[in-house]
mmCIF file of C-alpha atoms and ligand atoms in Angstrom:
data_model
loop_
_atom_site.group_PDB
_atom_site.id
_atom_site.type_symbol
_atom_site.label_atom_id
_atom_site.label_comp_id
_atom_site.label_asym_id
_atom_site.label_seq_id
_atom_site.Cartn_x
_atom_site.Cartn_y
_atom_site.Cartn_z
ATOM 1 C CA MET A 1 13.981 -31.635 -7.631
ATOM 2 C CA ILE A 2 13.699 -27.911 -6.956
ATOM 3 C CA PHE A 3 12.347 -25.864 -9.850
ATOM 4 C CA ASN A 4 13.786 -22.379 -10.105
ATOM 5 C CA GLN A 5 11.017 -20.159 -11.463
ATOM 6 C CA PHE A 6 13.572 -17.538 -12.524
ATOM 7 C CA GLU A 7 15.193 -19.856 -15.036
ATOM 8 C CA GLU A 8 12.485 -22.376 -15.965
ATOM 9 C CA PHE A 9 11.137 -21.569 -19.397
ATOM 10 C CA GLY A 10 7.936 -23.426 -18.522
ATOM 11 C CA ASN A 11 7.078 -20.372 -16.407
ATOM 12 C CA ALA A 12 7.339 -17.972 -19.362
ATOM 13 C CA ILE A 13 5.769 -20.448 -21.807
ATOM 14 C CA TRP A 14 2.711 -20.823 -19.558
ATOM 15 C CA HIS A 15 2.192 -17.063 -19.323
ATOM 16 C CA TYR A 16 2.899 -16.568 -23.028
ATOM 17 C CA HIS A 17 0.092 -18.913 -24.030
ATOM 18 C CA LEU A 18 -2.386 -18.662 -21.156
ATOM 19 C CA THR A 19 -2.040 -15.158 -19.713
ATOM 20 C CA GLY A 20 -1.319 -13.812 -23.212
ATOM 21 C CA SER A 21 -4.375 -15.354 -24.828
ATOM 22 C CA ILE A 22 -6.599 -14.381 -21.876
ATOM 23 C CA VAL A 23 -5.476 -10.740 -22.085
ATOM 24 C CA ASP A 24 -6.208 -10.846 -25.813
ATOM 25 C CA GLU A 25 -9.645 -12.335 -25.154
ATOM 26 C CA VAL A 26 -10.448 -9.676 -22.537
ATOM 27 C CA PHE A 27 -9.368 -6.932 -24.917
ATOM 28 C CA LYS A 28 -11.583 -8.295 -27.686
ATOM 29 C CA ARG A 29 -14.504 -8.502 -25.274
ATOM 30 C CA ILE A 30 -14.237 -4.928 -23.970
ATOM 31 C CA ALA A 31 -12.784 -3.006 -26.905
ATOM 32 C CA GLY A 32 -14.763 -0.603 -29.007
ATOM 33 C CA GLU A 33 -14.425 -0.830 -32.770
ATOM 34 C CA ARG A 34 -11.668 1.770 -33.008
ATOM 35 C CA ASP A 35 -9.818 0.895 -29.803
ATOM 36 C CA ARG A 36 -6.183 -0.193 -29.751
ATOM 37 C CA LEU A 37 -4.473 -2.546 -27.338
ATOM 38 C CA ALA A 38 -1.878 0.081 -26.517
ATOM 39 C CA ALA A 39 0.031 -1.398 -23.566
ATOM 40 C CA TYR A 40 0.513 -4.384 -21.331
ATOM 41 C CA ILE A 41 2.014 -3.709 -17.914
ATOM 42 C CA SER A 42 3.563 -6.336 -15.679
ATOM 43 C CA ALA A 43 5.543 -6.148 -12.444
ATOM 44 C CA THR A 44 8.474 -8.521 -12.701
ATOM 45 C CA GLY A 45 9.367 -11.089 -10.084
ATOM 46 C CA SER A 46 10.392 -14.205 -11.957
ATOM 47 C CA ALA A 47 9.379 -12.434 -15.211
ATOM 48 C CA GLY A 48 6.897 -15.158 -16.127
ATOM 49 C CA THR A 49 3.819 -12.921 -16.303
ATOM 50 C CA ILE A 50 5.514 -10.407 -18.588
ATOM 51 C CA ALA A 51 5.920 -13.154 -21.219
ATOM 52 C CA ALA A 52 2.233 -12.554 -22.036
ATOM 53 C CA GLY A 53 3.622 -9.394 -23.668
ATOM 54 C CA ASP A 54 5.574 -11.578 -26.115
ATOM 55 C CA TYR A 55 2.332 -13.276 -27.145
ATOM 56 C CA LEU A 56 0.537 -9.940 -27.493
ATOM 57 C CA ARG A 57 3.395 -8.564 -29.643
ATOM 58 C CA THR A 58 2.668 -11.277 -32.219
ATOM 59 C CA ARG A 59 -0.948 -10.033 -32.451
ATOM 60 C CA TYR A 60 -0.463 -6.299 -31.802
ATOM 61 C CA PRO A 61 3.035 -5.379 -33.052
ATOM 62 C CA LEU A 62 2.767 -1.757 -31.876
ATOM 63 C CA ILE A 63 1.867 -2.629 -28.278
ATOM 64 C CA LYS A 64 4.083 -1.166 -25.536
ATOM 65 C CA VAL A 65 5.201 -3.748 -23.002
ATOM 66 C CA ALA A 66 6.181 -2.208 -19.679
ATOM 67 C CA ALA A 67 8.021 -3.917 -16.816
ATOM 68 C CA THR A 68 7.470 -2.466 -13.372
ATOM 69 C CA GLU A 69 9.618 -2.721 -10.282
ATOM 70 C CA ALA A 70 10.057 -0.944 -6.949
ATOM 71 C CA LEU A 71 11.880 2.392 -6.996
ATOM 72 C CA GLN A 72 13.680 1.218 -3.866
ATOM 73 C CA CYS A 73 15.131 -1.713 -5.880
ATOM 74 C CA PRO A 74 15.589 -0.243 -9.372
ATOM 75 C CA THR A 75 17.394 -3.131 -11.071
ATOM 76 C CA LEU A 76 15.964 -2.563 -14.550
ATOM 77 C CA LEU A 77 15.936 1.237 -14.248
ATOM 78 C CA ARG A 78 19.417 1.757 -12.829
ATOM 79 C CA CYS A 79 21.087 -1.660 -12.303
ATOM 80 C CA GLY A 80 20.101 -0.954 -8.699
ATOM 81 C CA PHE A 81 19.324 -3.058 -5.656
ATOM 82 C CA GLY A 82 17.688 -2.599 -2.290
ATOM 83 C CA GLY A 83 14.940 -3.629 0.098
ATOM 84 C CA HIS A 84 11.342 -2.679 -0.697
ATOM 85 C CA ARG A 85 7.748 -3.389 0.305
ATOM 86 C CA ILE A 86 6.187 -4.528 -2.983
ATOM 87 C CA GLU A 87 6.000 -8.200 -2.120
ATOM 88 C CA GLY A 88 6.572 -10.785 -4.839
ATOM 89 C CA ILE A 89 8.660 -8.696 -7.241
ATOM 90 C CA GLY A 90 12.169 -7.304 -7.660
ATOM 91 C CA ASP A 91 14.774 -9.837 -6.590
ATOM 92 C CA LYS A 92 17.846 -7.758 -7.535
ATOM 93 C CA HIS A 93 18.666 -9.535 -10.766
ATOM 94 C CA VAL A 94 17.315 -9.952 -14.272
ATOM 95 C CA PRO A 95 15.593 -13.353 -14.466
ATOM 96 C CA TRP A 96 16.987 -15.768 -17.050
ATOM 97 C CA VAL A 97 13.516 -16.182 -18.584
ATOM 98 C CA HIS A 98 12.898 -12.449 -19.142
ATOM 99 C CA ASN A 99 13.045 -11.693 -22.866
ATOM 100 C CA VAL A 100 14.290 -8.145 -22.302
ATOM 101 C CA ARG A 101 14.334 -7.528 -26.029
ATOM 102 C CA ASN A 102 10.557 -7.422 -25.945
ATOM 103 C CA THR A 103 10.343 -4.873 -23.103
ATOM 104 C CA ASP A 104 9.691 -1.289 -24.225
ATOM 105 C CA MET A 105 9.475 0.539 -20.943
ATOM 106 C CA VAL A 106 10.640 0.243 -17.366
ATOM 107 C CA CYS A 107 8.570 1.925 -14.628
ATOM 108 C CA ALA A 108 9.957 2.119 -11.102
ATOM 109 C CA ILE A 109 7.223 2.740 -8.545
ATOM 110 C CA ASP A 110 7.762 4.125 -5.056
ATOM 111 C CA ASP A 111 6.676 1.546 -2.504
ATOM 112 C CA GLU A 112 5.384 4.365 -0.245
ATOM 113 C CA GLN A 113 2.946 5.244 -3.019
ATOM 114 C CA CYS A 114 1.715 1.625 -3.121
ATOM 115 C CA MET A 115 1.352 1.438 0.671
ATOM 116 C CA SER A 116 -0.544 4.747 0.809
ATOM 117 C CA LEU A 117 -2.901 3.656 -1.965
ATOM 118 C CA LEU A 118 -3.353 0.347 -0.156
ATOM 119 C CA ARG A 119 -4.791 2.362 2.702
ATOM 120 C CA LEU A 120 -6.898 4.596 0.443
ATOM 121 C CA PHE A 121 -8.374 1.484 -1.193
ATOM 122 C CA ASN A 122 -8.999 -0.437 2.026
ATOM 123 C CA GLU A 123 -9.757 1.944 4.889
ATOM 124 C CA GLU A 124 -13.442 2.885 5.206
ATOM 125 C CA THR A 125 -12.548 6.619 5.236
ATOM 126 C CA GLY A 126 -10.656 6.120 1.972
ATOM 127 C CA LEU A 127 -13.515 4.255 0.315
ATOM 128 C CA GLU A 128 -16.020 6.897 1.422
ATOM 129 C CA PHE A 129 -13.728 9.596 -0.019
ATOM 130 C CA LEU A 130 -13.582 7.763 -3.362
ATOM 131 C CA ARG A 131 -17.365 7.317 -3.474
ATOM 132 C CA ARG A 132 -17.839 11.028 -2.819
ATOM 133 C CA ARG A 133 -15.364 11.797 -5.620
ATOM 134 C CA GLY A 134 -17.704 9.917 -7.973
ATOM 135 C CA VAL A 135 -15.918 6.587 -8.231
ATOM 136 C CA ALA A 136 -18.648 4.057 -9.102
ATOM 137 C CA ALA A 137 -19.789 1.800 -6.268
ATOM 138 C CA ASP A 138 -18.941 -1.379 -8.203
ATOM 139 C CA VAL A 139 -15.385 -0.136 -8.799
ATOM 140 C CA VAL A 140 -14.985 0.716 -5.115
ATOM 141 C CA GLY A 141 -16.374 -2.731 -4.280
ATOM 142 C CA GLN A 142 -13.698 -4.383 -6.404
ATOM 143 C CA LEU A 143 -10.713 -2.567 -4.905
ATOM 144 C CA PRO A 144 -9.863 -5.516 -2.610
ATOM 145 C CA LEU A 145 -8.822 -7.311 -5.803
ATOM 146 C CA LEU A 146 -5.714 -5.141 -5.747
ATOM 147 C CA GLY A 147 -2.828 -6.121 -3.528
ATOM 148 C CA ILE A 148 0.455 -4.233 -3.335
ATOM 149 C CA SER A 149 1.979 -5.407 -6.620
ATOM 150 C CA SER A 150 -1.362 -4.907 -8.390
ATOM 151 C CA ILE A 151 -1.352 -1.302 -7.166
ATOM 152 C CA CYS A 152 2.198 -1.006 -8.486
ATOM 153 C CA ASN A 153 0.877 -2.184 -11.898
ATOM 154 C CA LEU A 154 -2.015 0.265 -11.701
ATOM 155 C CA VAL A 155 0.279 3.241 -11.015
ATOM 156 C CA ALA A 156 2.637 2.098 -13.792
ATOM 157 C CA ALA A 157 -0.325 1.925 -16.174
ATOM 158 C CA ILE A 158 -1.200 5.556 -15.407
ATOM 159 C CA LYS A 159 2.435 6.596 -15.875
ATOM 160 C CA THR A 160 2.648 4.754 -19.190
ATOM 161 C CA ALA A 161 -0.561 6.379 -20.398
ATOM 162 C CA ARG A 162 0.788 9.817 -19.499
ATOM 163 C CA TYR A 163 4.208 9.169 -21.031
ATOM 164 C CA TYR A 164 2.833 8.012 -24.387
ATOM 165 C CA GLU A 165 -0.038 10.554 -24.268
ATOM 166 C CA PHE A 166 -2.617 7.806 -24.740
ATOM 167 C CA ASP A 167 -6.162 8.834 -25.486
ATOM 168 C CA SER A 168 -9.587 7.281 -24.994
ATOM 169 C CA ARG A 169 -9.002 4.754 -27.796
ATOM 170 C CA ASP A 170 -5.926 3.323 -26.134
ATOM 171 C CA VAL A 171 -6.579 0.350 -23.885
ATOM 172 C CA ILE A 172 -4.043 -0.713 -21.261
ATOM 173 C CA LEU A 173 -4.312 -4.135 -19.683
ATOM 174 C CA THR A 174 -2.475 -5.295 -16.599
ATOM 175 C CA PRO A 175 -2.884 -8.391 -14.448
ATOM 176 C CA LEU A 176 -3.848 -8.049 -10.802
ATOM 177 C CA THR A 177 -1.252 -10.470 -9.523
ATOM 178 C CA ASP A 178 -2.332 -10.404 -5.894
ATOM 179 C CA SER A 179 -5.354 -9.401 -3.826
ATOM 180 C CA MET A 180 -6.030 -8.023 -0.367
ATOM 181 C CA GLU A 181 -6.483 -11.533 0.982
ATOM 182 C CA LEU A 182 -2.739 -11.499 1.547
ATOM 183 C CA TYR A 183 -2.293 -8.078 3.104
ATOM 184 C CA GLY A 184 -4.678 -7.486 6.015
ATOM 185 C CA SER A 185 -1.693 -7.364 8.358
ATOM 186 C CA ARG A 186 0.024 -4.753 6.176
ATOM 187 C CA VAL A 187 -2.951 -2.379 6.521
ATOM 188 C CA ALA A 188 -2.866 -2.918 10.292
ATOM 189 C CA GLU A 189 0.872 -2.134 10.289
ATOM 190 C CA GLN A 190 0.274 1.131 8.423
ATOM 191 C CA ARG A 191 -2.407 2.066 10.950
ATOM 192 C CA LYS A 192 -0.009 1.454 13.785
ATOM 193 C CA LEU A 193 2.746 3.423 12.082
ATOM 194 C CA HIS A 194 0.760 6.444 10.901
ATOM 195 C CA GLY A 195 -2.351 6.408 13.107
ATOM 196 C CA PRO A 196 -6.003 6.160 12.034
ATOM 197 C CA TYR A 197 -6.821 6.974 8.413
ATOM 198 C CA ARG A 198 -8.349 10.418 8.212
ATOM 199 C CA GLU A 199 -10.152 12.238 5.441
ATOM 200 C CA ALA A 200 -7.117 14.527 5.048
ATOM 201 C CA ASP A 201 -4.924 11.457 4.425
ATOM 202 C CA ALA A 202 -7.342 10.195 1.793
ATOM 203 C CA GLY A 203 -7.354 13.598 0.065
ATOM 204 C CA MET A 204 -3.582 13.827 0.127
ATOM 205 C CA HIS A 205 -3.029 10.266 -1.141
ATOM 206 C CA HIS A 206 -5.613 10.663 -3.878
ATOM 207 C CA ALA A 207 -4.137 13.959 -5.086
ATOM 208 C CA ARG A 208 -0.504 13.007 -4.812
ATOM 209 C CA TYR A 209 -0.518 9.350 -5.715
ATOM 210 C CA LEU A 210 -3.343 9.049 -8.270
ATOM 211 C CA GLU A 211 -4.226 12.398 -9.813
ATOM 212 C CA GLY A 212 -0.668 13.653 -9.537
ATOM 213 C CA VAL A 213 1.018 10.609 -11.092
ATOM 214 C CA GLY A 214 3.754 11.862 -13.386
ATOM 215 C CA ILE A 215 6.311 10.378 -15.735
ATOM 216 C CA ASP A 216 9.204 10.269 -13.288
ATOM 217 C CA ASN A 217 11.332 7.146 -12.867
ATOM 218 C CA LEU A 218 10.430 5.761 -16.260
ATOM 219 C CA ARG A 219 12.818 4.600 -18.942
ATOM 220 C CA GLU A 220 11.777 3.891 -22.480
ATOM 221 C CA LEU A 221 14.201 1.249 -23.675
ATOM 222 C CA GLY A 222 16.194 1.689 -26.844
ATOM 223 C CA TYR A 223 18.122 -1.113 -28.529
ATOM 224 C CA TYR A 224 21.242 -0.664 -26.394
ATOM 225 C CA ASP A 225 19.250 -0.222 -23.180
ATOM 226 C CA ARG A 226 17.745 -3.645 -23.840
ATOM 227 C CA LYS A 227 21.166 -5.024 -24.635
ATOM 228 C CA ALA A 228 22.489 -3.632 -21.328
ATOM 229 C CA LEU A 229 19.733 -5.488 -19.442
ATOM 230 C CA HIS A 230 20.564 -8.643 -21.360
ATOM 231 C CA ASN A 231 24.243 -8.181 -20.464
ATOM 232 C CA LEU A 232 23.334 -7.744 -16.805
ATOM 233 C CA LYS A 233 22.206 -11.384 -16.805
ATOM 234 C CA TYR A 234 25.855 -12.385 -17.199
ATOM 235 C CA PHE A 235 26.743 -11.545 -13.608
ATOM 236 C CA THR A 236 23.966 -13.630 -12.053
ATOM 237 C CA TRP A 237 23.620 -16.473 -14.459
ATOM 238 C CA VAL A 238 27.062 -17.102 -15.943
ATOM 239 C CA GLU A 239 29.293 -15.900 -13.103
ATOM 240 C CA GLN A 240 27.227 -17.289 -10.251
ATOM 241 C CA GLN A 241 24.842 -19.913 -11.603
ATOM 242 C CA GLN A 242 27.247 -21.658 -13.967
ATOM 243 C CA ARG A 243 25.271 -21.045 -17.113
ATOM 244 C CA GLU A 244 27.280 -21.255 -20.338
ATOM 245 C CA LEU A 245 28.145 -18.067 -22.195
ATOM 246 C CA GLU A 246 26.700 -19.568 -25.376
ATOM 247 C CA GLU A 247 23.369 -20.087 -23.645
ATOM 248 C CA LEU A 248 23.344 -16.444 -22.610
ATOM 249 C CA ASN A 249 24.151 -15.319 -26.126
ATOM 250 C CA ARG A 250 21.225 -17.335 -27.464
ATOM 251 C CA LEU A 251 18.826 -15.365 -25.245
ATOM 252 C CA TRP A 252 19.540 -12.296 -27.357
ATOM 253 C CA ASP A 253 18.282 -14.062 -30.469
ATOM 254 C CA PRO A 254 14.545 -13.513 -31.164
ATOM 255 C CA ASP A 255 14.416 -16.932 -32.883
ATOM 256 C CA PHE A 256 15.336 -18.554 -29.593
ATOM 257 C CA TRP A 257 12.193 -17.154 -27.968
ATOM 258 C CA GLU A 258 9.980 -18.038 -30.888
ATOM 259 C CA GLU A 259 11.225 -21.622 -30.772
ATOM 260 C CA THR A 260 10.931 -21.766 -26.987
ATOM 261 C CA PHE A 261 7.339 -20.527 -26.918
ATOM 262 C CA ALA A 262 6.462 -22.976 -29.705
ATOM 263 C CA GLN A 263 7.506 -25.887 -27.460
ATOM 264 C CA VAL A 264 4.121 -25.697 -25.766
ATOM 265 C CA HIS A 265 2.655 -28.540 -27.845
ATOM 266 C CA GLU A 266 5.511 -30.837 -26.960
ATOM 267 C CA TRP A 267 5.060 -29.848 -23.285
ATOM 268 C CA ASP A 268 1.310 -30.479 -23.405
ATOM 269 C CA GLY A 269 1.974 -33.956 -24.749
ATOM 270 C CA LEU A 270 4.427 -34.670 -21.943
ATOM 271 C CA ILE A 271 2.003 -33.348 -19.301
ATOM 272 C CA ASP A 272 -0.822 -35.536 -20.664
ATOM 273 C CA GLU A 273 1.476 -38.536 -20.690
ATOM 274 C CA PHE A 274 2.562 -37.852 -17.094
ATOM 275 C CA ASN A 275 -1.013 -37.325 -15.909
ATOM 276 C CA LYS A 276 -2.036 -40.602 -17.535
ATOM 277 C CA ARG A 277 0.852 -42.396 -15.898
ATOM 278 C CA VAL A 278 -0.058 -41.154 -12.398
ATOM 279 C CA GLY A 279 -3.775 -41.784 -12.925
ATOM 280 C CA LEU A 280 -4.948 -38.152 -13.195
ATOM 281 C CA LEU A 281 -6.537 -38.615 -16.626
HETATM 282 C C1 PLP B 1 2.305 -10.700 -5.576
HETATM 283 C C2 PLP B 1 3.109 -10.904 -6.820
HETATM 284 N N1 PLP B 1 3.100 -9.960 -7.765
HETATM 285 C C3 PLP B 1 3.844 -10.103 -8.899
HETATM 286 C C4 PLP B 1 4.602 -11.213 -9.114
HETATM 287 C C5 PLP B 1 5.457 -11.274 -10.345
HETATM 288 O O1 PLP B 1 5.122 -12.249 -11.269
HETATM 289 P P1 PLP B 1 6.236 -12.980 -12.070
HETATM 290 O O2 PLP B 1 7.005 -13.837 -11.098
HETATM 291 O O3 PLP B 1 5.498 -13.813 -13.066
HETATM 292 O O4 PLP B 1 7.115 -11.957 -12.708
HETATM 293 C C6 PLP B 1 4.612 -12.238 -8.152
HETATM 294 C C7 PLP B 1 5.389 -13.463 -8.358
HETATM 295 O O5 PLP B 1 5.311 -14.429 -7.644
HETATM 296 C C8 PLP B 1 3.866 -12.074 -6.965
HETATM 297 O O6 PLP B 1 3.871 -12.998 -5.995
#
């Protein structure tokens, strides 16, 4: 049996309960007394991880949930398509398991920006530049935790903060969905393409792609924008994947999602039973 992560609710249910509660726990651990959990940012591939935003909405109703994608494949921003270099996200359709009604903002991020920051964060000249700019050594030391889609989330977090004019009380959390373990060859490719990383490159990338991050290629979703994204599912899932129209219509109903996420207890029971049966417990 082949599980399709784009349409298996288990994917979203897992992230709702686990990623969601972990994000909540992290916020509680780091937040000052007057801080707000202002936004949760998630790049969408199968749209499992963004379901943590549904969990957080139940605890922090005013939170902004932002979906990020590549500007070169702006499906949520412009019903667009295209090849891009942010690996693991953006498959040119709206996943069945994405509760678009809970998404407040779409941020499309230029993949060139992600690749340039990948170099800034991983070339010795880039790291030295950041240290000299006053970035703390422990932060510089942790930059390899960010792979390409994590950098995409980071840039989207800055954009979201600028768009909503967040201040020092507003906390944004975003998962780092990949790390540099996967991308050594991508850094080598960039070196081959653009030559050795020089101080001038680091300065330019820092100024243009971090300090200069603006609010371009964002879309705050209104009711009918969300409905348009929901409707876009029709072409993939009903026309091509033989889903029933009634099933699609149900995805627009908030009760459907509440009921679906509540199935976790039933699922846990089934998993325990299965594990017992195969001798894992
Ligand atoms: C590197 C990377 N980033 C982001 C994502 C997106 O996560 P999700 O599929 O839960 O939307 C994936 C998905 O596999 C991924 O591999």
